[in-house]
Amino acid sequence: MMKFRSFLALGLGKSVQILTQKLNLGGGTNLPGTLARLVDPNLLSTLTATLPQGVILLTGTNGKTTTTRMLANLLRSNGSQVLHNQAGANLITGLTATILAASPFFGPLHAEIGLFETDEAALPQAILETKPRLVVIHNLFRDQLDRYGEVDTLAKHWKKALMLLPATSHVILNADDPAVAYLGEGLTAQVTYYGVDDSRHATNSTDHIADSQFCRCCGQHYTYSLTFYSHIGHYHCPNCGHSRPTPQVKLTRLDLRGTASSQLLITYPEGTLEIELPLPGLYNAVNALAAATVGFVLGAKPALIQEILAAFKAAFGRIERIQTPEGQPILIALIKNPVGASETIRMLTSGITEKQQKIALLLIINDKIADGTDVSWLWDAAFEPLTAYLAEVIVSGTRAEDMAVRLKYAGVASEQIKVEPKIAKAVAKALKMTPAGETLAILPTYTAMLELRAELAERGWVQPFWEDGL
Amino acid sequence: MPLKQTLILAQLYPEQMNIYGDRGNIIALAQRCAWRGISLKVIPVDVDTDIAWETCDLAFFGGGQDSGQALVANDFLKKQGAKLGNALEDGLVMLAICGGYQLLGHYFLTHDGQRLPGLGILDVHTIGGKKRLIGNCVVSGALEKPEKQHALPFVGFENHSGRTYHGPKVRPLGQVLVGYGDNAEDRKAGAVYRNIIGCYLHGPLLPKNPQLADHLILQALRRKYDASVTLSPLDDTLELQAQQTMVKRLGC
């Protein structure tokens, strides 16, 4: 029986939720949770305890939205009623609001399993409150240092929380990220690793934005036999011997098909699985690998995993293709931190086969709270590979000028850079600049993507974001 | 035809001390040299690297994570300390940001009472604070011997928990117009001694404050070649636009 306090909190939160939706105040994704938690701080704990199949939490700097969506599709087609924070509200208040939405005023929850994409900083609290049966940690890169602090501090908080999980819980970790793989040592919970084994995707250079390149045990510099990007790769410590754990689930082969799709061969303890993934880039292949690993651990049928991933559509703005009524293709890809931005640029340029080919590009950089108010990260991202392929580039957003300076110092001539802080005008200019039939690539930060989305919805080209996938 | 001017820049611990886009400062110096036909050679100084400081013209020391800083502090003081100190007294041009700035001072007193020694070349000391000082920052231009453009204010982003206090042997780089500055108390931002500039400004500092980048390049050229060297002007429209947008946004 629910306590009176929880009942009050539930009633208040739900009322606010219904009100914000009725009054059309936008997504209304956090406020109800915030208010309800003021009345009953244990509400998330109380409500998640009633989910018969428990809770799955997934975190990481990059790829959490995409991977969680892959999992949601998988769980649904596996027959579960899934509660998923698909609008991306991934703070503790957002998780609370998500479960509020599925709770009727009386009676049981309209869901069997909770699947929560969880903010990096919110993970320890989320673990404490939801007592998850499964936690997935995907990667850890520098991101919004003004908000999260240093990556090492974050990793320490994660480790502390994971140590509390019982033997019935399962932790799934990326073996290729030393900061993440290390989390699996000494846990009571069961641990499964996934990792990339296709050496053809390694780069030769060590990356300047590698954050976790020092041995977690003794502080020595890791030696990498393969580096995929940033500090992701095959590493070992020449001093104490600490090394990448051998993953149980491996990406044995990956064939990228430009900006369109990729073909994966995944090896797991019982066999192999071939997947046609309709998403480009190494990082999306690793997202699919993580989702597949969770699938194997939960006992999903390999054929189902194959089918669901082959039919996957990315979330709004992650990698989204739309067309203007005139038939102009637009590719939207979110950028929000140096590693993600560098990988997105690698994806854009790797699809180019002819030297003369140009990329029509619009970059939208905002510095609102959700983007991170510090845009120093632009200088840690590799924009240099773009310069050979730009004829003209438009920069927009509250930090359009900063982006312009970054491009100039990456080697783009000042005359090629057009500054247009207003997003609506920038989109119009960018479309005008794009040759007929060519794709316009738009790379926005998070809030810029929401604004872009609103702008495109106004034109009737896309749905408003909170209706996405509903 | 004059000989091509060449400058050598030593970057201290690029792997450990590379947080918050500080490498943008190196990119800015390298490009602004390249656009003028000056060759800038960057030498990474890693743990246990031997370097002849007397052959260097510029040095850069960025900020790092706490773990990175702990790893390099010992090497910095033992391996490089004395020789780098001599070169700096001799006029080596140096820019140090955040953690690098703190390590040039006398000491860092952590909030749990640990006293971590620094090089002591800058007459400053740092005391750890609980609340991090985070946000955009505008500083008045106060470099001595102001050539006209040095009067421009400069902008950056600060993110530090240490409070740095100045002694009498340094002069402030500028006065905080918006933001916290070195210690959130006396409005001082950054410290200058001989040809060393230390401060907390990320952003990174140099790309959007081209006057500072050129100040460093010019000092290094004059020290190496001839006190009458001048820099050919560059078109800084985009840089100054970025700088002024922030200055205006913050109401200066």
XYZ file of C-alpha atoms in Angstrom:
722
model
C 0.000 0.000 0.000
C 1.378 3.358 -0.957
C 2.185 5.812 1.814
C 0.056 8.967 2.028
C 3.079 11.171 1.277
C 3.827 9.231 -1.912
C 0.209 9.456 -2.909
C 0.213 13.242 -2.430
C 3.440 13.554 -4.413
C 2.047 11.409 -7.186
C -1.147 13.448 -7.333
C 0.694 16.758 -7.448
C 3.243 15.624 -10.019
C 0.608 14.135 -12.277
C -1.629 17.192 -12.062
C 1.237 19.478 -13.064
C 2.133 17.080 -15.869
C -1.396 17.064 -17.254
C -1.638 20.835 -16.884
C 1.618 21.590 -18.722
C 0.519 19.351 -21.564
C -2.997 20.800 -21.749
C -1.690 24.363 -21.679
C 0.821 23.373 -24.329
C 3.798 24.566 -22.313
C 6.142 22.397 -24.303
C 7.563 19.034 -23.298
C 7.010 19.556 -19.554
C 9.572 16.853 -18.906
C 11.233 17.874 -15.623
C 8.949 20.168 -13.604
C 6.409 17.547 -12.437
C 9.256 15.367 -11.185
C 10.877 18.249 -9.336
C 7.648 19.174 -7.553
C 6.668 15.601 -6.722
C 10.103 14.940 -5.204
C 9.724 17.962 -2.962
C 6.673 16.293 -1.419
C 8.131 12.778 -1.364
C 11.880 12.410 -1.984
C 11.466 8.611 -2.090
C 8.862 8.653 -4.848
C 11.133 7.292 -7.604
C 12.249 4.499 -5.281
C 8.672 3.648 -4.297
C 7.363 3.613 -7.856
C 10.244 1.709 -9.486
C 9.963 -0.987 -6.809
C 6.562 -1.863 -8.286
C 7.987 -2.623 -11.773
C 7.797 -6.421 -12.076
C 10.775 -6.692 -14.439
C 12.891 -4.087 -12.691
C 14.952 -1.217 -14.013
C 17.722 -0.804 -16.606
C 19.941 2.272 -16.451
C 22.210 3.324 -19.289
C 24.774 6.096 -19.145
C 27.833 7.355 -20.981
C 29.014 10.615 -22.465
C 28.095 9.767 -26.034
C 25.547 7.449 -27.604
C 23.221 6.981 -24.649
C 20.091 8.252 -26.374
C 20.645 6.129 -29.471
C 21.587 2.990 -27.537
C 18.661 3.337 -25.124
C 16.267 3.698 -28.040
C 17.672 0.560 -29.645
C 17.079 -1.241 -26.360
C 13.558 0.115 -26.000
C 12.655 -1.283 -29.417
C 14.247 -4.599 -28.531
C 12.463 -4.941 -25.184
C 9.117 -3.985 -26.712
C 9.316 -6.509 -29.477
C 10.443 -9.045 -26.889
C 6.992 -8.582 -25.348
C 7.646 -6.203 -22.458
C 5.677 -3.099 -21.625
C 8.515 -0.594 -21.479
C 8.717 2.628 -19.535
C 11.339 4.741 -21.311
C 12.334 8.398 -20.869
C 12.384 8.873 -24.610
C 12.069 12.657 -24.572
C 15.569 12.633 -23.112
C 14.735 13.886 -19.591
C 17.604 12.024 -17.967
C 18.189 13.781 -14.648
C 16.717 12.297 -11.455
C 13.743 14.652 -11.807
C 13.265 13.530 -15.407
C 13.287 9.859 -14.411
C 10.729 10.655 -11.717
C 8.535 12.556 -14.174
C 8.732 9.663 -16.647
C 7.444 7.152 -14.126
C 4.800 9.629 -12.906
C 3.419 9.806 -16.411
C 2.917 6.034 -16.440
C 1.335 5.914 -12.984
C -2.428 6.170 -12.738
C -3.850 7.965 -9.695
C -4.916 4.563 -8.402
C -3.831 1.061 -9.267
C -0.678 -0.462 -10.704
C 1.799 1.077 -13.152
C 1.197 0.826 -16.883
C 4.614 -0.747 -17.390
C 6.649 -3.854 -16.609
C 10.213 -2.682 -17.061
C 11.869 0.714 -16.614
C 14.512 1.713 -19.163
C 16.204 4.959 -18.315
C 18.813 6.853 -20.236
C 20.600 8.448 -17.289
C 22.667 11.597 -17.085
C 26.291 10.846 -16.134
C 26.200 12.928 -12.976
C 22.781 11.525 -11.984
C 23.815 7.850 -12.254
C 24.954 7.280 -8.628
C 21.695 8.705 -7.264
C 19.684 6.772 -9.859
C 21.404 3.525 -8.829
C 20.605 4.180 -5.165
C 16.970 4.975 -5.828
C 15.990 2.482 -8.525
C 18.121 -0.529 -7.494
C 18.567 -1.512 -11.134
C 18.810 -5.110 -12.325
C 21.086 -3.957 -15.123
C 23.403 -0.971 -15.612
C 25.106 -0.190 -18.916
C 28.079 2.198 -18.980
C 29.048 3.064 -22.502
C 31.969 5.510 -22.389
C 33.364 8.494 -20.536
C 34.721 11.536 -22.356
C 35.165 15.129 -21.414
C 31.839 16.902 -21.717
C 30.521 20.063 -20.141
C 33.345 20.398 -17.660
C 31.565 23.432 -16.267
C 28.721 21.171 -15.156
C 30.096 17.687 -14.553
C 33.599 18.501 -13.350
C 36.498 16.290 -14.267
C 36.010 12.845 -15.752
C 38.101 11.140 -13.042
C 35.852 12.499 -10.309
C 32.793 11.262 -12.158
C 34.301 7.776 -12.550
C 34.987 7.611 -8.800
C 31.355 8.394 -7.994
C 30.201 5.715 -10.457
C 32.458 3.106 -8.931
C 31.180 3.800 -5.406
C 27.559 3.376 -6.508
C 28.246 0.218 -8.559
C 29.958 -1.417 -5.565
C 26.577 -1.377 -3.803
C 24.823 -3.519 -6.409
C 24.002 -7.111 -5.332
C 25.007 -10.333 -7.125
C 21.602 -10.464 -8.797
C 22.376 -7.247 -10.703
C 24.280 -7.136 -13.952
C 26.739 -4.466 -15.102
C 27.575 -4.144 -18.801
C 30.708 -2.223 -19.675
C 32.705 -1.058 -22.671
C 36.027 -2.944 -22.519
C 37.693 -0.463 -24.887
C 37.307 2.506 -22.531
C 39.811 2.065 -19.685
C 37.921 4.389 -17.346
C 34.746 2.345 -17.880
C 36.250 -1.153 -17.985
C 37.990 -0.533 -14.678
C 34.593 -0.043 -13.037
C 33.955 -3.776 -13.422
C 36.752 -4.812 -11.066
C 35.789 -5.961 -7.593
C 32.025 -5.703 -8.019
C 29.557 -8.043 -6.358
C 27.292 -7.694 -9.392
C 27.876 -9.808 -12.528
C 29.906 -8.080 -15.248
C 29.813 -8.463 -19.036
C 32.119 -6.585 -21.405
C 31.718 -5.626 -25.046
C 34.430 -4.292 -27.341
C 35.612 -3.671 -30.892
C 37.964 -6.248 -32.425
C 38.120 -5.031 -36.020
C 41.591 -3.482 -36.183
C 40.882 -1.840 -39.550
C 39.094 0.990 -37.728
C 42.070 1.919 -35.599
C 43.864 5.178 -36.267
C 47.605 5.414 -35.908
C 47.745 8.626 -34.009
C 47.207 8.974 -30.285
C 44.540 11.537 -29.708
C 45.111 14.842 -27.944
C 41.681 14.628 -26.330
C 42.292 11.246 -24.783
C 41.224 11.716 -21.179
C 41.843 8.382 -19.540
C 45.193 7.330 -20.901
C 46.830 6.600 -17.567
C 46.680 3.243 -15.831
C 43.807 3.098 -13.382
C 45.960 0.970 -11.056
C 49.407 2.593 -11.052
C 49.230 5.856 -13.010
C 51.623 4.768 -15.791
C 50.876 5.719 -19.363
C 48.922 2.933 -21.080
C 50.406 1.446 -24.229
C 47.815 1.104 -26.980
C 48.089 -1.639 -29.580
C 44.974 -0.172 -31.258
C 43.323 3.250 -30.872
C 39.835 3.665 -32.331
C 39.277 7.245 -31.176
C 40.118 9.354 -28.130
C 41.159 6.851 -25.423
C 38.998 4.055 -26.856
C 41.067 1.071 -27.940
C 43.171 -1.904 -26.885
C 45.448 -0.893 -24.046
C 47.738 -2.360 -21.452
C 49.957 -0.954 -18.741
C 53.666 -1.643 -19.332
C 54.318 -1.154 -15.623
C 51.767 -3.264 -13.723
C 50.233 -5.257 -16.555
C 46.684 -3.975 -16.086
C 44.958 -4.365 -19.441
C 41.756 -4.290 -21.430
C 39.495 -7.125 -20.291
C 38.632 -9.635 -23.019
C 35.076 -8.832 -24.015
C 32.454 -11.580 -24.146
C 30.659 -9.777 -26.975
C 32.833 -8.476 -29.801
C 32.439 -6.434 -32.933
C 34.544 -8.745 -35.052
C 33.976 -7.022 -38.368
C 32.578 -3.649 -39.364
C 32.093 -2.406 -42.919
C 31.095 1.248 -43.112
C 29.084 2.502 -46.067
C 29.732 6.256 -45.939
C 27.042 8.395 -44.354
C 24.355 5.814 -45.088
C 24.746 2.536 -43.214
C 27.066 -0.151 -41.922
C 27.372 -3.898 -41.733
C 28.345 -5.539 -38.450
C 29.520 -9.000 -37.511
C 29.106 -9.554 -33.779
C 30.628 -12.535 -32.010
C 29.053 -13.675 -28.742
C 29.723 -16.757 -26.601
C 27.140 -18.890 -28.454
C 27.796 -17.785 -32.011
C 27.923 -14.898 -34.452
C 25.369 -12.403 -35.662
C 25.366 -10.369 -38.878
C 23.577 -7.014 -38.650
C 22.686 -4.483 -41.360
C 22.598 -1.252 -39.390
C 20.927 1.703 -41.133
C 23.236 4.147 -39.324
C 26.686 5.460 -40.339
C 29.927 5.688 -38.405
C 31.985 3.602 -36.011
C 30.327 5.160 -32.961
C 26.862 4.049 -34.045
C 28.178 0.533 -34.622
C 29.445 0.547 -31.028
C 26.012 1.758 -29.875
C 24.461 -1.243 -31.636
C 27.096 -3.529 -30.106
C 26.136 -2.306 -26.613
C 22.428 -2.802 -27.318
C 23.073 -6.290 -28.682
C 25.094 -7.163 -25.572
C 22.189 -6.193 -23.321
C 19.957 -8.276 -25.582
C 22.172 -11.356 -25.151
C 22.359 -10.860 -21.367
C 18.564 -10.593 -21.141
C 18.198 -13.712 -23.247
C 16.635 -12.099 -26.325
C 16.693 -14.238 -29.460
C 19.626 -13.321 -31.780
C 17.261 -13.169 -34.764
C 15.152 -10.607 -32.933
C 18.209 -8.465 -32.098
C 19.183 -8.629 -35.761
C 15.730 -7.629 -36.950
C 15.263 -4.755 -34.478
C 18.656 -3.172 -35.141
C 18.193 -3.462 -38.914
C 14.931 -1.522 -38.617
C 16.298 1.149 -36.297
C 15.610 4.849 -36.763
C 17.720 7.325 -34.762
C 16.177 9.819 -32.361
C 15.437 13.358 -33.473
C 18.558 15.170 -34.529
C 20.972 12.360 -33.666
C 21.372 11.285 -37.233
C 18.267 12.401 -38.959
C 17.567 12.682 -42.650
C 14.732 14.902 -43.829
C 13.747 16.402 -47.133
C 12.417 19.840 -47.908
C 9.206 19.939 -49.971
C 11.486 20.876 -52.893
C 13.324 17.604 -52.417
C 16.471 19.066 -50.861
C 18.013 16.445 -48.551
C 19.138 17.565 -45.084
C 21.258 15.505 -42.702
C 21.116 16.596 -39.049
C 23.713 15.260 -36.611
C 23.955 16.433 -33.015
C 27.364 17.531 -31.757
C 27.869 18.250 -28.077
C 31.417 17.431 -27.040
C 34.847 17.054 -28.636
C 34.879 13.288 -29.165
C 31.367 13.182 -30.588
C 32.028 16.159 -32.847
C 35.297 14.688 -34.136
C 33.611 11.348 -34.854
C 30.705 13.055 -36.645
C 33.166 14.976 -38.810
C 35.036 11.746 -39.516
C 31.723 10.196 -40.568
C 30.959 13.145 -42.907
C 34.370 13.175 -44.562
C 34.827 9.407 -44.758
C 31.813 9.178 -47.050
C 33.584 11.288 -49.653
C 35.243 9.468 -52.487
C 36.089 12.293 -54.883
C 38.540 15.012 -54.018
C 36.487 17.766 -55.643
C 33.346 16.915 -53.714
C 32.206 19.582 -51.271
C 30.217 19.422 -48.041
C 27.430 22.004 -47.653
C 27.580 22.706 -43.939
C 25.724 24.653 -41.256
C 27.120 24.574 -37.720
C 24.888 25.821 -34.886
C 26.634 26.342 -31.560
C 24.693 27.397 -28.465
C 26.058 27.887 -24.952
C 22.895 27.444 -22.901
C 22.926 25.381 -19.689
C 22.044 22.124 -21.472
C 24.828 22.675 -24.022
C 27.428 23.614 -21.442
C 28.124 27.313 -21.024
C 31.817 26.833 -21.809
C 32.508 26.401 -25.524
C 36.231 25.754 -25.068
C 35.463 22.218 -26.208
C 35.296 23.408 -29.813
C 39.103 23.605 -29.672
C 39.436 19.995 -28.534
C 37.381 18.770 -31.503
C 39.072 18.084 -34.831
C 37.460 20.404 -37.401
C 40.628 20.378 -39.503
C 39.589 17.393 -41.714
C 36.637 19.474 -42.991
C 38.672 22.282 -44.496
C 39.476 20.465 -47.724
C 35.773 19.904 -48.425
C 34.207 23.284 -47.646
C 33.229 25.797 -50.307
C 31.252 28.000 -47.967
C 30.150 27.302 -44.407
C 27.486 28.992 -42.295
C 27.849 29.304 -38.535
C 24.938 30.123 -36.268
C 23.697 30.050 -32.675
C 24.553 32.066 -29.575
C 28.227 31.221 -30.147
C 28.304 31.553 -33.926
C 31.334 33.836 -33.680
C 33.299 31.329 -31.610
C 32.646 28.662 -34.213
C 33.769 31.065 -36.929
C 37.073 31.644 -35.147
C 37.550 27.901 -34.612
C 37.049 27.235 -38.348
C 39.406 30.036 -39.303
C 42.161 28.564 -37.133
C 41.395 25.093 -38.507
C 42.415 26.517 -41.864
C 39.151 27.681 -43.473
C 39.567 31.062 -45.194
C 37.678 33.928 -43.501
C 35.820 34.694 -46.738
C 34.325 31.197 -46.733
C 32.813 31.613 -43.251
C 29.418 33.312 -42.984
C 28.228 34.297 -39.512
C 24.444 34.312 -38.997
C 23.548 33.987 -35.296
C 19.769 33.667 -35.939
C 18.906 30.045 -36.664
C 15.923 30.666 -38.969
C 17.965 32.972 -41.195
C 20.947 30.628 -41.093
C 18.813 27.694 -42.289
C 17.463 29.787 -45.174
C 20.965 30.885 -46.174
C 22.339 27.366 -45.883
C 19.611 25.921 -48.101
C 20.293 28.633 -50.678
C 23.993 27.846 -50.596
C 23.495 24.105 -51.109
C 23.632 23.009 -54.760
C 20.428 21.323 -55.956
C 20.356 17.635 -55.121
C 23.314 17.878 -52.710
C 22.826 17.167 -49.017
C 22.964 20.000 -46.511
C 24.661 18.808 -43.321
C 23.540 20.598 -40.159
C 25.533 20.047 -36.966
C 23.764 21.622 -33.959
C 24.480 21.488 -30.229
C 21.662 20.168 -28.025
C 19.564 23.298 -27.507
C 20.400 24.440 -31.035
C 18.957 21.143 -32.235
C 15.737 21.791 -30.293
C 15.503 25.279 -31.820
C 16.278 23.906 -35.256
C 13.617 21.271 -34.748
C 11.070 23.957 -33.804
C 12.068 25.970 -36.846
C 11.643 22.962 -39.152
C 8.338 22.063 -37.451
C 7.121 25.594 -38.113
C 7.790 24.976 -41.770
C 5.884 21.722 -41.481
C 8.907 19.599 -42.380
C 9.111 17.626 -39.092
C 7.029 16.890 -35.966
C 7.611 18.833 -32.719
C 10.117 16.873 -30.630
C 7.910 15.732 -27.752
C 5.627 13.973 -30.182
C 8.582 12.109 -31.585
C 8.084 8.379 -31.451
C 4.822 8.599 -29.545
C 65.708 38.819 -48.273
C 65.785 38.438 -44.481
C 66.179 35.013 -42.971
C 62.977 33.290 -41.992
C 62.194 33.923 -38.333
C 61.868 30.795 -36.241
C 60.457 30.403 -32.762
C 60.577 27.348 -30.525
C 57.686 26.736 -28.157
C 57.923 24.194 -25.343
C 54.539 22.805 -24.327
C 54.637 21.371 -20.835
C 52.967 17.989 -20.377
C 50.564 18.149 -23.337
C 49.016 14.796 -22.391
C 48.236 15.516 -18.772
C 47.722 19.267 -18.920
C 45.380 19.688 -21.841
C 41.957 20.289 -20.359
C 39.319 22.829 -21.459
C 40.550 23.326 -24.989
C 43.783 24.912 -23.857
C 45.522 23.505 -26.928
C 43.605 26.241 -28.788
C 46.286 28.588 -27.461
C 48.957 26.619 -29.281
C 46.838 26.544 -32.450
C 46.410 30.326 -32.218
C 50.135 30.972 -31.788
C 51.051 28.538 -34.561
C 48.581 30.002 -37.066
C 49.344 33.622 -36.294
C 53.026 32.848 -36.817
C 52.338 30.873 -39.997
C 50.201 33.644 -41.506
C 53.199 35.939 -41.078
C 55.744 33.529 -42.448
C 57.247 32.881 -39.016
C 57.990 29.253 -38.313
C 56.852 28.004 -34.889
C 58.216 24.692 -33.747
C 56.308 23.050 -30.884
C 58.262 20.710 -28.617
C 56.244 18.567 -26.210
C 57.784 18.282 -22.758
C 56.538 15.014 -21.237
C 57.450 13.461 -17.919
C 61.194 12.837 -17.766
C 61.998 14.807 -20.944
C 65.344 16.574 -21.183
C 64.993 20.005 -22.673
C 67.474 22.824 -23.194
C 65.373 25.722 -21.922
C 67.944 28.279 -23.072
C 67.112 27.376 -26.684
C 63.350 27.935 -26.211
C 61.564 31.159 -27.047
C 58.087 30.417 -25.696
C 56.637 28.088 -23.096
C 53.054 27.029 -22.531
C 51.636 25.295 -19.469
C 47.907 24.462 -19.502
C 45.481 23.199 -16.905
C 44.803 19.558 -16.120
C 42.603 17.243 -14.148
C 43.638 16.838 -10.521
C 45.029 13.373 -11.293
C 47.050 14.720 -14.239
C 48.364 17.585 -12.167
C 49.501 15.294 -9.367
C 51.334 13.132 -11.902
C 53.322 15.998 -13.381
C 53.889 18.269 -10.357
C 56.784 16.237 -9.040
C 58.492 15.947 -12.429
C 57.950 19.631 -13.089
C 59.585 20.764 -9.859
C 62.424 18.225 -9.761
C 63.240 17.764 -13.424
C 62.470 21.157 -14.994
C 62.169 23.549 -12.063
C 65.669 25.062 -11.676
C 66.500 25.333 -15.387
C 63.090 26.640 -16.371
C 63.295 29.144 -13.506
C 66.616 30.457 -14.835
C 65.267 30.752 -18.368
C 62.216 32.642 -17.118
C 64.380 35.056 -15.115
C 66.307 35.496 -18.358
C 63.141 36.571 -20.190
C 61.692 33.356 -21.650
C 58.133 34.169 -22.743
C 55.572 31.976 -21.005
C 51.825 31.606 -20.805
C 50.421 29.482 -17.984
C 46.722 28.766 -17.553
C 44.844 27.500 -14.501
C 46.782 24.497 -13.089
C 49.919 25.650 -14.886
C 49.513 29.110 -13.341
C 49.110 27.622 -9.863
C 52.263 25.522 -10.280
C 54.333 28.628 -11.092
C 53.359 30.186 -7.736
C 54.795 29.477 -4.288
C 52.322 26.838 -3.161
C 48.778 25.493 -3.301
C 47.069 25.005 0.038
C 44.318 22.426 -0.500
C 41.050 22.773 1.399
C 42.063 19.836 3.619
C 45.238 21.618 4.666
C 47.814 19.965 2.394
C 50.508 22.341 1.197
C 51.642 21.467 -2.338
C 54.789 23.337 -3.360
C 55.064 25.231 -6.665
C 58.022 26.625 -8.565
C 57.745 30.021 -6.875
C 58.783 32.029 -9.929
C 55.523 33.968 -9.676
C 54.955 35.747 -6.383
C 51.474 34.285 -5.912
C 49.988 31.520 -3.788
C 46.749 29.604 -4.102
C 44.252 28.447 -1.507
C 41.723 25.766 -2.381
C 38.088 26.774 -2.083
C 34.915 24.748 -1.854
C 32.827 26.504 -4.442
C 34.134 26.393 -8.000
C 34.327 29.755 -9.718
C 32.744 29.132 -13.094
C 31.617 31.417 -15.873
C 32.376 33.893 -18.604
C 34.814 36.610 -17.716
C 35.831 40.015 -19.085
C 39.109 41.573 -18.022
C 40.323 45.080 -18.733
C 43.494 45.234 -20.788
C 46.359 46.349 -18.584
C 49.532 45.062 -20.174
C 52.355 47.461 -19.591
C 53.826 49.404 -22.490
C 50.434 49.387 -24.136
C 50.606 49.518 -27.832
C 47.266 50.790 -28.907
C 45.435 47.503 -29.268
C 46.430 46.234 -25.821
C 43.825 48.560 -24.390
C 41.168 46.128 -25.667
C 39.528 44.124 -22.904
C 39.917 40.383 -23.141
C 37.452 37.589 -22.605
C 37.605 34.024 -21.372
C 35.906 31.319 -19.359
C 37.051 30.530 -15.847
C 36.525 27.262 -13.989
C 38.648 26.896 -10.875
C 38.300 26.167 -7.173
C 41.703 27.597 -6.211
C 41.884 31.235 -5.093
C 45.149 32.854 -6.119
C 46.523 35.813 -4.163
C 49.227 38.160 -5.438
C 52.428 39.225 -3.705
C 54.286 42.484 -4.405
C 56.594 41.061 -7.094
C 53.857 40.476 -9.699
C 51.519 42.946 -11.303
C 48.006 42.015 -12.345
C 47.377 41.198 -15.987
C 44.129 43.131 -15.762
C 41.131 43.979 -13.673
C 38.001 41.859 -13.671
C 35.063 43.672 -15.218
C 32.725 40.656 -15.187
C 33.470 37.341 -13.460
C 35.478 36.183 -10.447
C 39.114 36.586 -11.411
C 41.978 35.088 -9.450
C 40.285 34.953 -6.064
C 36.803 36.495 -6.274
C 37.928 39.174 -3.799
C 40.294 41.810 -5.166
C 39.232 41.877 -8.836
C 42.710 40.927 -9.985
C 42.874 38.672 -13.028
C 46.152 37.006 -13.906
C 49.670 37.830 -12.876
C 52.610 39.174 -14.888
C 56.294 38.900 -13.998
C 59.088 39.482 -16.515
C 57.716 37.833 -19.686
C 55.451 35.385 -17.846
C 51.683 35.649 -17.961
C 49.675 33.381 -15.689
C 45.902 33.434 -15.444
C 42.734 31.341 -15.135
C 41.178 32.189 -18.476
C 40.173 29.273 -20.652
C 38.040 29.841 -23.674
C 40.731 29.239 -24.928
C 42.418 32.567 -24.170
C 44.453 33.429 -27.251
C 42.185 32.802 -30.279
C 39.623 35.385 -29.202
C 42.156 37.767 -27.758
C 44.537 38.129 -30.681
C 46.198 41.144 -29.050
C 47.490 38.834 -26.301
C 48.661 36.207 -28.779
C 50.565 38.850 -30.724
C 51.990 40.305 -27.528
C 53.549 36.909 -26.736
C 54.862 36.406 -30.271
C 56.327 39.906 -30.400
C 58.050 39.558 -27.023
C 59.582 36.265 -28.121
C 60.796 37.684 -31.462
C 62.283 40.769 -29.822
C 64.093 38.691 -27.244
C 65.481 36.359 -29.868
C 66.235 38.760 -32.716
C 66.126 42.479 -32.210
C 64.197 44.840 -29.967
C 62.976 46.747 -33.015
C 61.117 43.791 -34.592
C 57.503 44.564 -35.455
C 54.645 42.254 -36.441
C 52.845 42.613 -39.720
C 49.135 43.236 -39.027
C 46.544 40.520 -39.655
C 42.843 40.760 -40.432
C 41.281 40.027 -37.047
C 37.683 40.798 -37.942
C 36.293 37.390 -36.912
C 38.366 37.205 -33.719
C 37.387 40.679 -32.551
C 33.766 40.061 -33.501
C 33.765 37.001 -31.204
C 35.476 38.977 -28.464
C 33.141 41.957 -28.743
C 30.000 39.806 -28.881
C 30.896 38.434 -25.447
C 31.948 41.830 -24.085
C 28.614 43.295 -25.148
C 26.584 40.319 -23.950
C 28.079 40.737 -20.484
C 27.250 44.414 -20.531
C 30.700 45.998 -20.584
